[in-house]
Amino acid sequence: MAPLPSSTAERGADEARLLERLLGLYEEERQVYDRVLELSRQQGRIVRTGGQLAEVRQVLAQKKSCLDLVARLELTERGSKAAWERGRQSWSPEGRARLHAALCRVTVLIEEILACEEENDLEMIARTQVV
C-alpha cells in the first residue's frame, strides 16, 4: 500500500489523475450499459413479437460480451478505485461530487436495465405458459 501524498500539490495532482481515470472508467461503463439497455429492449421486442429463440440467444450473447467488457474495465481500474478510497477524505468536494455524479449516471442505467430485464422475464414466462 503506497503512502498517501504529504503535500497539497501532490494530493491535488494525485486527485486529478485518479479522478480523470475514474471518470473515464465510468463514462466507458455508461456507454457499455447504454448498449446493454438497447439490447435488453431489443430482446423484449423479439419476445413480444414471437421471435425465434435463436434471435434471443444472439442478443443474450451480445449482452454477455458487454458485461464481460465492464468486468475487464473494473479490473483495469481496481488500483485507482482503491487509491481513491484510501485518500477519499482528503479529496476536494468538487472531485467527490463529479465522481458521485458519474456513478449516479451508471446506477440509473443499471436500474433501467434491471427493470427491462424483469419485464422481459415476465413476458418470456407468459409466452411459455401460453404455448
Coordinates of N, CA, C and O in Angstrom, one line a residue:
M1 N 0.8 -1.2 0.0 CA 0.0 0.0 0.0 C 0.9 1.2 0.0 O 1.7 1.4 0.9
A2 N 0.7 2.1 -1.0 CA 1.5 3.3 -1.1 C 1.1 4.3 -0.1 O -0.1 4.4 0.2
P3 N 2.0 5.1 0.5 CA 1.7 6.1 1.5 C 0.9 7.2 0.8 O 1.1 7.5 -0.4
L4 N 0.0 7.9 1.5 CA -0.7 9.0 1.0 C 0.3 10.2 0.8 O 1.2 10.4 1.5
P5 N 0.1 10.9 -0.3 CA 0.9 12.1 -0.5 C 0.8 13.1 0.6 O -0.2 13.3 1.2
S6 N 2.0 13.8 0.9 CA 2.0 14.6 2.0 C 1.7 16.1 1.7 O 1.1 16.8 2.5
S7 N 2.1 16.6 0.5 CA 1.9 18.0 0.2 C 0.6 18.2 -0.5 O 0.0 17.3 -1.1
T8 N 0.1 19.4 -0.4 CA -1.1 19.8 -1.0 C -1.0 19.6 -2.5 O -1.9 19.1 -3.2
A9 N 0.1 20.0 -3.1 CA 0.3 19.9 -4.5 C 0.3 18.4 -5.0 O -0.3 18.1 -6.0
E10 N 0.9 17.6 -4.2 CA 1.0 16.2 -4.5 C -0.5 15.6 -4.4 O -0.9 14.8 -5.3
R11 N -1.2 15.9 -3.4 CA -2.6 15.5 -3.2 C -3.4 15.9 -4.4 O -4.2 15.2 -5.0
G12 N -3.3 17.2 -4.8 CA -4.0 17.8 -5.9 C -3.7 17.0 -7.2 O -4.6 16.7 -8.0
A13 N -2.4 16.8 -7.5 CA -2.1 16.1 -8.7 C -2.6 14.6 -8.7 O -3.1 14.1 -9.7
D14 N -2.5 14.0 -7.5 CA -3.0 12.6 -7.4 C -4.5 12.6 -7.6 O -5.0 11.7 -8.2
E15 N -5.2 13.5 -7.0 CA -6.6 13.6 -7.1 C -7.0 13.8 -8.5 O -7.9 13.1 -9.1
A16 N -6.4 14.7 -9.2 CA -6.7 15.0 -10.6 C -6.5 13.7 -11.5 O -7.3 13.4 -12.3
R17 N -5.4 13.0 -11.3 CA -5.0 11.8 -12.0 C -6.1 10.7 -11.8 O -6.6 10.1 -12.7
L18 N -6.3 10.5 -10.5 CA -7.3 9.4 -10.1 C -8.7 9.8 -10.6 O -9.4 8.9 -11.1
L19 N -9.1 11.0 -10.4 CA -10.4 11.5 -10.9 C -10.6 11.3 -12.4 O -11.6 10.7 -12.8
E20 N -9.6 11.7 -13.1 CA -9.8 11.5 -14.6 C -9.8 10.1 -15.0 O -10.6 9.7 -15.9
R21 N -9.0 9.2 -14.3 CA -9.1 7.8 -14.6 C -10.5 7.2 -14.3 O -11.0 6.5 -15.1
L22 N -11.0 7.6 -13.1 CA -12.3 7.0 -12.7 C -13.4 7.6 -13.5 O -14.4 6.9 -13.8
L23 N -13.4 8.9 -13.8 CA -14.4 9.5 -14.6 C -14.4 8.8 -16.0 O -15.5 8.5 -16.6
G24 N -13.2 8.5 -16.5 CA -13.1 7.8 -17.8 C -13.7 6.4 -17.7 O -14.4 6.0 -18.6
L25 N -13.4 5.7 -16.6 CA -13.9 4.4 -16.4 C -15.4 4.4 -16.4 O -16.1 3.7 -17.1
Y26 N -16.0 5.3 -15.6 CA -17.5 5.4 -15.5 C -18.1 5.8 -16.8 O -19.2 5.4 -17.1
E27 N -17.5 6.7 -17.6 CA -18.0 7.1 -18.9 C -18.0 5.9 -19.9 O -19.0 5.6 -20.6
E28 N -16.9 5.1 -19.8 CA -16.9 3.9 -20.7 C -18.0 2.9 -20.2 O -18.7 2.3 -21.1
E29 N -18.1 2.7 -18.9 CA -19.1 1.8 -18.4 C -20.5 2.3 -18.8 O -21.4 1.5 -19.2
R30 N -20.7 3.6 -18.7 CA -22.0 4.2 -19.1 C -22.4 3.9 -20.6 O -23.5 3.5 -20.9
Q31 N -21.4 4.0 -21.4 CA -21.6 3.7 -22.8 C -21.9 2.2 -23.0 O -22.8 1.8 -23.8
V32 N -21.2 1.3 -22.3 CA -21.5 -0.1 -22.4 C -22.8 -0.4 -21.9 O -23.6 -1.2 -22.5
Y33 N -23.2 0.2 -20.8 CA -24.5 -0.1 -20.2 C -25.6 0.5 -21.1 O -26.7 -0.1 -21.1
D34 N -25.4 1.6 -21.8 CA -26.3 2.1 -22.8 C -26.6 1.0 -23.8 O -27.7 0.8 -24.2
R35 N -25.5 0.3 -24.3 CA -25.7 -0.7 -25.2 C -26.4 -1.9 -24.6 O -27.3 -2.5 -25.3
V36 N -26.2 -2.3 -23.4 CA -26.9 -3.4 -22.7 C -28.4 -3.0 -22.7 O -29.2 -3.9 -22.9
L37 N -28.7 -1.8 -22.3 CA -30.1 -1.4 -22.2 C -30.8 -1.5 -23.6 O -31.9 -2.0 -23.7
E38 N -30.1 -1.1 -24.6 CA -30.6 -1.2 -26.0 C -30.8 -2.6 -26.4 O -31.9 -3.0 -26.9
L39 N -29.9 -3.5 -26.0 CA -30.0 -4.9 -26.3 C -31.2 -5.5 -25.5 O -31.9 -6.4 -26.0
S40 N -31.4 -5.1 -24.2 CA -32.5 -5.6 -23.4 C -33.8 -5.2 -24.0 O -34.7 -6.1 -24.1
R41 N -33.9 -4.0 -24.5 CA -35.1 -3.6 -25.2 C -35.4 -4.4 -26.4 O -36.5 -4.8 -26.7
Q42 N -34.3 -4.6 -27.2 CA -34.4 -5.4 -28.4 C -34.9 -6.9 -28.1 O -35.7 -7.4 -28.7
Q43 N -34.3 -7.4 -27.0 CA -34.8 -8.7 -26.6 C -36.3 -8.7 -26.2 O -37.0 -9.7 -26.6
G44 N -36.7 -7.7 -25.6 CA -38.1 -7.6 -25.2 C -39.0 -7.6 -26.5 O -40.0 -8.2 -26.5
R45 N -38.6 -6.8 -27.5 CA -39.3 -6.7 -28.7 C -39.4 -8.1 -29.4 O -40.4 -8.5 -29.9
I46 N -38.3 -8.8 -29.4 CA -38.2 -10.1 -30.0 C -39.2 -11.1 -29.4 O -40.0 -11.8 -30.0
V47 N -39.2 -11.0 -28.0 CA -40.1 -11.9 -27.3 C -41.6 -11.5 -27.5 O -42.4 -12.4 -27.8
R48 N -41.9 -10.2 -27.4 CA -43.3 -9.8 -27.6 C -43.8 -10.0 -29.0 O -45.0 -10.3 -29.1
T49 N -42.9 -10.0 -30.0 CA -43.4 -10.3 -31.4 C -43.3 -11.7 -31.8 O -43.6 -12.0 -32.9
G50 N -43.0 -12.6 -30.8 CA -43.0 -14.0 -31.1 C -41.7 -14.4 -31.9 O -41.8 -15.4 -32.6
G51 N -40.6 -13.7 -31.7 CA -39.4 -14.0 -32.5 C -38.9 -15.4 -32.1 O -39.3 -16.0 -31.1
Q52 N -37.9 -15.8 -32.8 CA -37.2 -17.1 -32.6 C -36.3 -17.1 -31.4 O -35.7 -16.0 -31.1
L53 N -36.2 -18.2 -30.8 CA -35.3 -18.4 -29.6 C -33.8 -18.1 -30.0 O -33.0 -17.5 -29.3
A54 N -33.5 -18.4 -31.3 CA -32.1 -18.1 -31.8 C -31.8 -16.6 -31.8 O -30.7 -16.2 -31.5
E55 N -32.8 -15.8 -32.1 CA -32.6 -14.4 -32.0 C -32.4 -13.9 -30.6 O -31.5 -13.0 -30.4
V56 N -33.1 -14.4 -29.7 CA -32.9 -14.1 -28.2 C -31.5 -14.5 -27.8 O -30.8 -13.7 -27.1
R57 N -31.1 -15.7 -28.2 CA -29.7 -16.2 -27.8 C -28.7 -15.2 -28.4 O -27.7 -15.0 -27.7
Q58 N -28.9 -14.7 -29.6 CA -27.9 -13.8 -30.2 C -27.8 -12.5 -29.3 O -26.7 -12.0 -29.0
V59 N -28.9 -12.0 -28.9 CA -29.0 -10.8 -28.1 C -28.3 -11.1 -26.7 O -27.5 -10.3 -26.2
L60 N -28.6 -12.3 -26.2 CA -28.0 -12.6 -24.9 C -26.5 -12.7 -25.0 O -25.8 -12.3 -24.1
A61 N -26.0 -13.2 -26.1 CA -24.5 -13.4 -26.3 C -23.9 -12.0 -26.4 O -22.8 -11.7 -25.8
Q62 N -24.6 -11.0 -27.0 CA -24.1 -9.7 -27.1 C -24.1 -9.0 -25.8 O -23.1 -8.3 -25.4
K63 N -25.1 -9.2 -25.0 CA -25.2 -8.6 -23.6 C -24.1 -9.2 -22.8 O -23.4 -8.5 -22.0
K64 N -23.8 -10.5 -22.9 CA -22.7 -11.1 -22.1 C -21.4 -10.5 -22.5 O -20.6 -10.2 -21.6
S65 N -21.2 -10.3 -23.8 CA -19.9 -9.6 -24.2 C -19.8 -8.2 -23.6 O -18.7 -7.9 -23.1
C66 N -20.9 -7.5 -23.5 CA -20.8 -6.2 -22.9 C -20.5 -6.3 -21.4 O -19.7 -5.5 -20.9
L67 N -21.1 -7.2 -20.7 CA -20.9 -7.3 -19.3 C -19.5 -7.8 -19.0 O -18.9 -7.4 -18.0
D68 N -19.0 -8.7 -19.9 CA -17.6 -9.1 -19.8 C -16.6 -7.9 -19.9 O -15.6 -7.8 -19.2
L69 N -17.0 -7.0 -20.8 CA -16.2 -5.8 -21.0 C -16.2 -4.9 -19.7 O -15.1 -4.4 -19.3
V70 N -17.3 -4.8 -19.1 CA -17.4 -4.0 -17.9 C -16.6 -4.6 -16.8 O -15.8 -3.9 -16.1
A71 N -16.6 -5.9 -16.7 CA -15.7 -6.6 -15.7 C -14.3 -6.4 -16.0 O -13.5 -6.1 -15.0
R72 N -13.9 -6.4 -17.2 CA -12.5 -6.1 -17.6 C -12.1 -4.7 -17.3 O -11.0 -4.4 -16.7
L73 N -13.0 -3.7 -17.5 CA -12.8 -2.3 -17.2 C -12.6 -2.2 -15.7 O -11.7 -1.4 -15.3
E74 N -13.4 -2.8 -14.9 CA -13.4 -2.7 -13.5 C -12.0 -3.2 -13.0 O -11.4 -2.7 -12.1
L75 N -11.6 -4.4 -13.5 CA -10.3 -5.0 -13.1 C -9.1 -4.0 -13.5 O -8.2 -3.9 -12.7
T76 N -9.2 -3.4 -14.6 CA -8.2 -2.5 -15.0 C -8.0 -1.3 -14.1 O -6.9 -0.9 -13.8
E77 N -9.1 -0.8 -13.5 CA -9.0 0.4 -12.7 C -9.2 0.0 -11.2 O -9.4 0.9 -10.4
R78 N -9.0 -1.2 -10.8 CA -9.1 -1.6 -9.4 C -8.2 -0.8 -8.5 O -8.6 -0.4 -7.5
G79 N -7.0 -0.7 -9.0 CA -6.0 0.1 -8.2 C -6.4 1.6 -8.0 O -6.2 2.1 -6.9
S80 N -6.9 2.1 -9.1 CA -7.3 3.5 -9.0 C -8.5 3.7 -8.0 O -8.5 4.7 -7.2
K81 N -9.4 2.8 -8.1 CA -10.5 2.8 -7.1 C -10.1 2.7 -5.7 O -10.6 3.4 -4.8
A82 N -9.1 1.8 -5.5 CA -8.6 1.6 -4.1 C -7.9 2.8 -3.6 O -8.0 3.3 -2.5
A83 N -7.1 3.4 -4.5 CA -6.4 4.7 -4.2 C -7.3 5.8 -3.9 O -7.1 6.6 -2.9
W84 N -8.4 5.9 -4.6 CA -9.4 6.9 -4.4 C -10.0 6.7 -3.0 O -10.2 7.7 -2.2
E85 N -10.4 5.5 -2.7 CA -11.0 5.2 -1.4 C -10.0 5.5 -0.2 O -10.4 6.1 0.8
R86 N -8.7 5.2 -0.4 CA -7.8 5.5 0.7 C -7.6 7.0 0.9 O -7.5 7.4 2.0
G87 N -7.7 7.8 -0.1 CA -7.5 9.2 0.0 C -8.7 10.0 0.0 O -8.7 11.2 0.1
R88 N -9.8 9.3 0.1 CA -11.2 10.0 -0.1 C -11.4 11.2 0.8 O -11.9 12.2 0.3
Q89 N -11.0 11.1 2.0 CA -11.2 12.2 3.0 C -10.5 13.5 2.6 O -10.9 14.6 2.9
S90 N -9.4 13.3 1.9 CA -8.5 14.5 1.5 C -8.9 15.0 0.1 O -8.3 16.1 -0.2
W91 N -9.7 14.4 -0.6 CA -10.0 14.9 -2.0 C -11.0 16.0 -1.9 O -11.8 16.1 -0.9
S92 N -11.0 16.8 -2.9 CA -11.8 18.0 -2.9 C -13.3 17.7 -3.0 O -13.7 16.7 -3.6
P93 N -14.2 18.5 -2.4 CA -15.6 18.3 -2.5 C -16.0 18.3 -4.0 O -16.9 17.5 -4.4
E94 N -15.4 19.1 -4.8 CA -15.7 19.1 -6.3 C -15.4 17.8 -6.9 O -16.2 17.3 -7.7
G95 N -14.3 17.3 -6.6 CA -13.9 16.0 -7.2 C -14.8 14.9 -6.7 O -15.2 14.0 -7.6
R96 N -15.1 14.9 -5.5 CA -16.0 13.8 -5.0 C -17.4 14.0 -5.6 O -18.1 13.0 -6.0
A97 N -17.9 15.2 -5.8 CA -19.2 15.5 -6.4 C -19.2 15.0 -7.9 O -20.2 14.4 -8.3
R98 N -18.1 15.3 -8.6 CA -18.0 14.8 -10.0 C -18.1 13.3 -10.1 O -18.8 12.7 -11.0
L99 N -17.3 12.7 -9.2 CA -17.3 11.2 -9.3 C -18.7 10.6 -8.9 O -19.1 9.7 -9.5
H100 N -19.3 11.2 -7.9 CA -20.6 10.8 -7.4 C -21.6 10.9 -8.6 O -22.4 10.0 -8.8
A101 N -21.6 12.0 -9.3 CA -22.5 12.2 -10.4 C -22.3 11.2 -11.5 O -23.2 10.7 -12.1
A102 N -21.0 10.9 -11.8 CA -20.7 9.8 -12.8 C -21.3 8.5 -12.4 O -21.8 7.8 -13.2
L103 N -21.1 8.2 -11.1 CA -21.6 6.9 -10.6 C -23.1 6.9 -10.6 O -23.7 5.8 -10.9
C104 N -23.7 8.0 -10.3 CA -25.2 8.1 -10.4 C -25.7 7.8 -11.8 O -26.7 7.1 -12.0
R105 N -25.0 8.3 -12.8 CA -25.4 8.1 -14.2 C -25.4 6.6 -14.5 O -26.3 6.0 -15.2
V106 N -24.3 5.9 -14.1 CA -24.2 4.5 -14.3 C -25.3 3.7 -13.5 O -25.9 2.8 -14.1
T107 N -25.5 4.1 -12.3 CA -26.5 3.5 -11.5 C -27.9 3.5 -12.1 O -28.6 2.6 -12.1
V108 N -28.2 4.7 -12.6 CA -29.6 4.9 -13.2 C -29.7 3.9 -14.4 O -30.8 3.3 -14.6
L109 N -28.7 3.8 -15.2 CA -28.7 2.9 -16.3 C -28.9 1.4 -15.9 O -29.7 0.7 -16.4
I110 N -28.2 1.1 -14.8 CA -28.3 -0.3 -14.3 C -29.7 -0.6 -13.8 O -30.2 -1.7 -14.1
E111 N -30.3 0.4 -13.1 CA -31.6 0.2 -12.7 C -32.6 0.1 -13.8 O -33.5 -0.7 -13.8
E112 N -32.4 0.9 -14.9 CA -33.2 0.7 -16.1 C -33.1 -0.6 -16.7 O -34.1 -1.3 -17.2
I113 N -31.9 -1.1 -16.8 CA -31.6 -2.5 -17.4 C -32.3 -3.5 -16.5 O -33.0 -4.4 -17.1
L114 N -32.2 -3.4 -15.2 CA -32.8 -4.4 -14.3 C -34.4 -4.4 -14.5 O -35.0 -5.5 -14.6
A115 N -34.9 -3.2 -14.6 CA -36.4 -3.1 -14.8 C -36.8 -3.8 -16.2 O -37.8 -4.5 -16.3
C116 N -36.0 -3.5 -17.2 CA -36.3 -4.0 -18.5 C -36.1 -5.5 -18.5 O -36.9 -6.2 -19.1
E117 N -35.1 -6.0 -17.9 CA -34.9 -7.5 -17.8 C -36.0 -8.2 -17.1 O -36.4 -9.2 -17.4
E118 N -36.5 -7.5 -16.0 CA -37.7 -8.1 -15.3 C -38.9 -8.2 -16.2 O -39.6 -9.2 -16.2
E119 N -39.1 -7.1 -16.9 CA -40.2 -7.1 -17.9 C -40.0 -8.2 -18.9 O -41.0 -9.0 -19.3
N120 N -38.8 -8.4 -19.4 CA -38.5 -9.4 -20.4 C -38.8 -10.8 -19.8 O -39.3 -11.7 -20.5
D121 N -38.3 -11.0 -18.6 CA -38.5 -12.3 -18.0 C -40.0 -12.6 -17.8 O -40.5 -13.7 -18.1
L122 N -40.8 -11.6 -17.4 CA -42.2 -11.8 -17.2 C -42.9 -12.1 -18.5 O -43.8 -13.0 -18.6
E123 N -42.5 -11.4 -19.6 CA -43.0 -11.7 -20.9 C -42.7 -13.1 -21.4 O -43.5 -13.8 -22.0
M124 N -41.4 -13.5 -21.2 CA -41.0 -14.8 -21.6 C -41.8 -15.9 -20.9 O -42.2 -16.8 -21.5
I125 N -42.0 -15.7 -19.6 CA -42.8 -16.7 -18.8 C -44.2 -16.7 -19.3 O -44.7 -17.8 -19.5
A126 N -44.8 -15.6 -19.6 CA -46.2 -15.5 -20.0 C -46.3 -16.2 -21.4 O -47.2 -17.0 -21.6
R127 N -45.3 -16.0 -22.3 CA -45.3 -16.7 -23.6 C -45.1 -18.2 -23.5 O -45.7 -18.9 -24.3
T128 N -44.3 -18.6 -22.6 CA -44.1 -20.1 -22.5 C -45.3 -20.8 -21.8 O -45.5 -22.0 -22.1
Q129 N -46.0 -20.1 -21.0 CA -47.2 -20.7 -20.4 C -48.4 -20.8 -21.4 O -49.2 -21.7 -21.3
V130 N -48.4 -19.9 -22.4 CA -49.4 -19.9 -23.4 C -49.2 -21.1 -24.4 O -50.2 -21.7 -24.8
V131 N -48.0 -21.4 -24.6 CA -47.6 -22.4 -25.6 C -47.9 -23.8 -25.1 O -48.2 -24.3 -24.1

